[in-house]
Amino acid sequence: MSPPGAPALKPAPPEGMAEGRPLSKAQHAAPAAKVPAKSPAQKALDKLGLRRDIDLALHLPLRYEDETRIARLADARDGDLVQIEGQVTHSEITFRPRRQLRVTLDDGTGSCVLRFLNFYPSHQKTLSVGSQVRVRGELRGGFVAREMVHPSFRLAGGELPQSLSPVYSTVAGLPQAYLRKAVLGGLARADLSETIPPEFLSQIGPLPLSSLRDALQFLHHPRPDVALAALEDRSHPAWQRLKAEELLAQQLSQLQARRVRAAMRAPALNGALRRVGRQATLQARLLEGLPFRLTAAQQRVGAEIEADLKKHIPMHRLLQGDVGAGKTVVAALAAARCMDAGWQCALMAPTEILAEQHFSKLVSWLEPLGVKTAWLTGSQKTKKRREMLALIESGEAGLVIGTHAVIQDKVRFKKLALAIIDEQHRFGVAQRLALRSKMTGDGQDSGQEPHLLMMTATPIPRTLAMSYYADLDVSTLDELPPGRTPITTKLVNDARRDEVIERIRGQLLEGRQIYWVCPLIEESESIDLVNATQTHEDLSRALPGVGVGLLHSRMPVAEKKAVMSLFTEGVMGVLVSTTVIEVGVDVPNASLMVIEHAERFGLSQLHQLRGRVGRGAAASACVLLYSTGDAPRLGELARARLKAMAETNDGFEIARRDLEIRGPGEFLGARQSGAPLLRFADLATDAELLAWARELAPLMLDRHAGLAQRHIQRWLGGKAEFLKA
Ligand code: ADP
Ligand code: MG
């Protein structure tokens, strides 16, 4: 909405014709803008990824405009987007409310006024009294005073287009007319020969039989009699054909990546070479020493991983489990199996705090059993770093834990066999690839790859997993360890902040601890900081005599650690922080989580934060403080997120709703998946086509390898590379 007093927004010009500029006849049929090489428009094409002819041909219209008909003013209604042909009966420049060109057009059945706020002498010339013109725009107003603001126009006459005019998605600097011409050219030049063998088209699924070429020709230039609804909701057979092709490309490339991997070698971790002193394996002794029993889910998932590790094929497995489900111990058991076989294991976490937590936990479990652990992080002193590197290179360290520092060039493993990545969605494709290339020493000599275990607390909904992660085996921890009490979640308006502080006081009296999280403002880390600092001061004042700590991302690591350990030891009652605690902090005595400006957080982030409480026996709660700012109420999406949080504690349900709210593009984007996104197919509605593509992909790779390669190349070009991670 425009604020009161602002000038009225001018209606968006119809994109079929250039705005406020007369189009020549030639341009109308096929815009003939001659543009030198490396023009801004060409750069814009590059930006859209439209480099090859086939890319252009596959750039399908967002929608269509019907320029095949001339309407009669007498029949047109307020709000109609119409094309009218008539005679100019009046033309003048007026100055109120501001300078503008006003032209009256009469088509014999009625008249309307054309208004131009920006205009050139050429406008006036084309639109001079007596001219016959064709105009196109949105008709506004009642029968008496109808007008079009900034319609596109040109001299009347000439043939009407025979098909609907496509409107393509574009970017700044790339005029629709130029793009149309480029797409037409690409479509004419591209190799559109069939890649899907006919027997598959006819045998499987409800696919239309039209050829790719026909489908594309049709979608770029549909006949005017086609049902626009079928085009717009993409249910038309031509759309079905394109979506099927796209899904097939995706499935083929993933299956191919899987097969490439299956052809690679990894050390089979089935021996038990390392029996530190006693007869039992490290893994058995680790299990024996745990202060708890594994849940059934942990046992099942552990067995799935074991089975992979014993093979000569590199594992590529995602372990997903809700916050607090107990992924760490599963990772530790896998690491133990790896060391039992005489190999090294690396564990990489996205933040230093998280890596540190893993380190202390794993060290406490494994060092008493004789395992040497190396620690790698960016903030380490050079001397310490050198020591660690030596331990890793000599193979003395069986287990290496750290942050991104683990994948730095200088790090050389003697014999790495298993790489574990925690919170995998926080790492980019390149980083995952780097970790996999870390097999040096013995591994490199034999051309082997390490096994890869990725962990995440943000589960991937099934449809996405099937589609985007077909080259990934998934293990799911669908059970929480016993003794957890469910967390109650409350939405509280920020105006009632005092009541929340009262509640904190109550919890403190019961000896409990509290997290207070301040929002992350992406554009400005410093505002972020002011926020947290202010809240820290307020709480310190409101809760005298209580240790209130502050933790934020800009603090030196040593200071962060000091604060963390004061909180962990219970010396501090309240921890105010920015989202640095988002992942991995484990303080069972904390029973209340307050999230300030909860409306600014993403859903999975909120869920992760909430998972920091409810880890002990005490009843836990999460308070989502929201503020509507100056607005009367929260935005729709923010409301949907908070509602989901209040309604469920289940990470899988949260992920499902998150996908619903954000759509796959953003959902996956947050994971830096690197997977080429689907442009046309929609997993929510195209399940049947996905099933078809999944069934066809292996058959096609087996029987028509050449066609399969052409198909992948056509649809994904260079993007298929990403799938290797
Ligand atoms: P996450 O899956 O979020 O990484 P963690 O591995 O940090 O979860 O486990 C959360 C807490 O639960 C830790 O304190 C861990 O020691 C504990 N835990 C893990 N498995 C069990 C179990 N089977 N029984 C009881 N407690 C467990
Ligand atoms: Mg964890």
PDB file of C-alpha atoms and ligand atoms in Angstrom, residues 292-295 298 321-329 358 361 365 422-423 457 477 481-482 484 584 586 588 612 615, ligand 1:
ATOM      1  CA  PHE A 292      22.524 -44.636  29.056  1.00  0.00           C
ATOM      2  CA  ARG A 293      21.147 -47.305  26.782  1.00  0.00           C
ATOM      3  CA  LEU A 294      20.708 -46.618  23.112  1.00  0.00           C
ATOM      4  CA  THR A 295      17.167 -46.031  21.967  1.00  0.00           C
ATOM      5  CA  GLN A 298      19.726 -45.225  17.607  1.00  0.00           C
ATOM      6  CA  GLY A 321      17.036 -36.588  13.797  1.00  0.00           C
ATOM      7  CA  ASP A 322      15.262 -33.918  15.736  1.00  0.00           C
ATOM      8  CA  VAL A 323      17.157 -31.651  18.074  1.00  0.00           C
ATOM      9  CA  GLY A 324      18.198 -33.717  21.070  1.00  0.00           C
ATOM     10  CA  ALA A 325      17.479 -37.044  19.393  1.00  0.00           C
ATOM     11  CA  GLY A 326      21.006 -38.214  20.175  1.00  0.00           C
ATOM     12  CA  LYS A 327      22.935 -38.031  16.938  1.00  0.00           C
ATOM     13  CA  THR A 328      26.286 -37.486  18.611  1.00  0.00           C
ATOM     14  CA  VAL A 329      26.522 -40.934  20.114  1.00  0.00           C
ATOM     15  CA  HIS A 358      31.607 -32.454  20.324  1.00  0.00           C
ATOM     16  CA  LYS A 361      31.944 -35.048  24.756  1.00  0.00           C
ATOM     17  CA  TRP A 365      33.959 -40.959  26.038  1.00  0.00           C
ATOM     18  CA  ASP A 422      27.389 -32.048  11.695  1.00  0.00           C
ATOM     19  CA  GLU A 423      24.619 -29.652  10.686  1.00  0.00           C
ATOM     20  CA  ALA A 457      18.380 -31.632  12.786  1.00  0.00           C
ATOM     21  CA  LEU A 477      16.202 -41.020  14.343  1.00  0.00           C
ATOM     22  CA  PRO A 481      15.697 -40.595  24.371  1.00  0.00           C
ATOM     23  CA  PRO A 482      13.411 -41.392  27.292  1.00  0.00           C
ATOM     24  CA  ARG A 484      12.279 -35.873  28.010  1.00  0.00           C
ATOM     25  CA  GLY A 584      24.459 -27.770  19.875  1.00  0.00           C
ATOM     26  CA  ASP A 586      23.554 -28.824  25.915  1.00  0.00           C
ATOM     27  CA  PRO A 588      19.965 -29.938  30.853  1.00  0.00           C
ATOM     28  CA  ARG A 612      17.950 -26.144  23.732  1.00  0.00           C
ATOM     29  CA  ARG A 615      16.674 -31.762  27.916  1.00  0.00           C
TER      30      ARG A 615
HETATM   31  P1  ADP B   1      21.448 -34.088  18.827  1.00  0.00           P
HETATM   32  O1  ADP B   1      20.763 -35.159  18.053  1.00  0.00           O
HETATM   33  O2  ADP B   1      20.631 -32.847  18.886  1.00  0.00           O
HETATM   34  O3  ADP B   1      22.858 -33.851  18.378  1.00  0.00           O
HETATM   35  P2  ADP B   1      22.749 -35.002  21.197  1.00  0.00           P
HETATM   36  O4  ADP B   1      23.536 -36.058  20.542  1.00  0.00           O
HETATM   37  O5  ADP B   1      23.470 -33.772  21.601  1.00  0.00           O
HETATM   38  O6  ADP B   1      21.492 -34.619  20.318  1.00  0.00           O
HETATM   39  O7  ADP B   1      22.012 -35.645  22.449  1.00  0.00           O
HETATM   40  C1  ADP B   1      21.244 -34.873  23.305  1.00  0.00           C
HETATM   41  C2  ADP B   1      21.399 -35.368  24.728  1.00  0.00           C
HETATM   42  O8  ADP B   1      20.804 -36.647  24.881  1.00  0.00           O
HETATM   43  C3  ADP B   1      22.853 -35.523  25.143  1.00  0.00           C
HETATM   44  O9  ADP B   1      22.995 -35.085  26.460  1.00  0.00           O
HETATM   45  C4  ADP B   1      23.077 -37.027  25.034  1.00  0.00           C
HETATM   46  O10 ADP B   1      24.109 -37.468  25.872  1.00  0.00           O
HETATM   47  C5  ADP B   1      21.735 -37.571  25.452  1.00  0.00           C
HETATM   48  N1  ADP B   1      21.417 -38.899  24.927  1.00  0.00           N
HETATM   49  C6  ADP B   1      21.714 -39.364  23.691  1.00  0.00           C
HETATM   50  N2  ADP B   1      21.234 -40.622  23.529  1.00  0.00           N
HETATM   51  C7  ADP B   1      20.615 -40.946  24.674  1.00  0.00           C
HETATM   52  C8  ADP B   1      19.912 -42.114  25.132  1.00  0.00           C
HETATM   53  N3  ADP B   1      19.760 -43.185  24.344  1.00  0.00           N
HETATM   54  N4  ADP B   1      19.394 -42.089  26.366  1.00  0.00           N
HETATM   55  C9  ADP B   1      19.532 -40.998  27.145  1.00  0.00           C
HETATM   56  N5  ADP B   1      20.183 -39.889  26.799  1.00  0.00           N
HETATM   57  C10 ADP B   1      20.726 -39.834  25.569  1.00  0.00           C
END
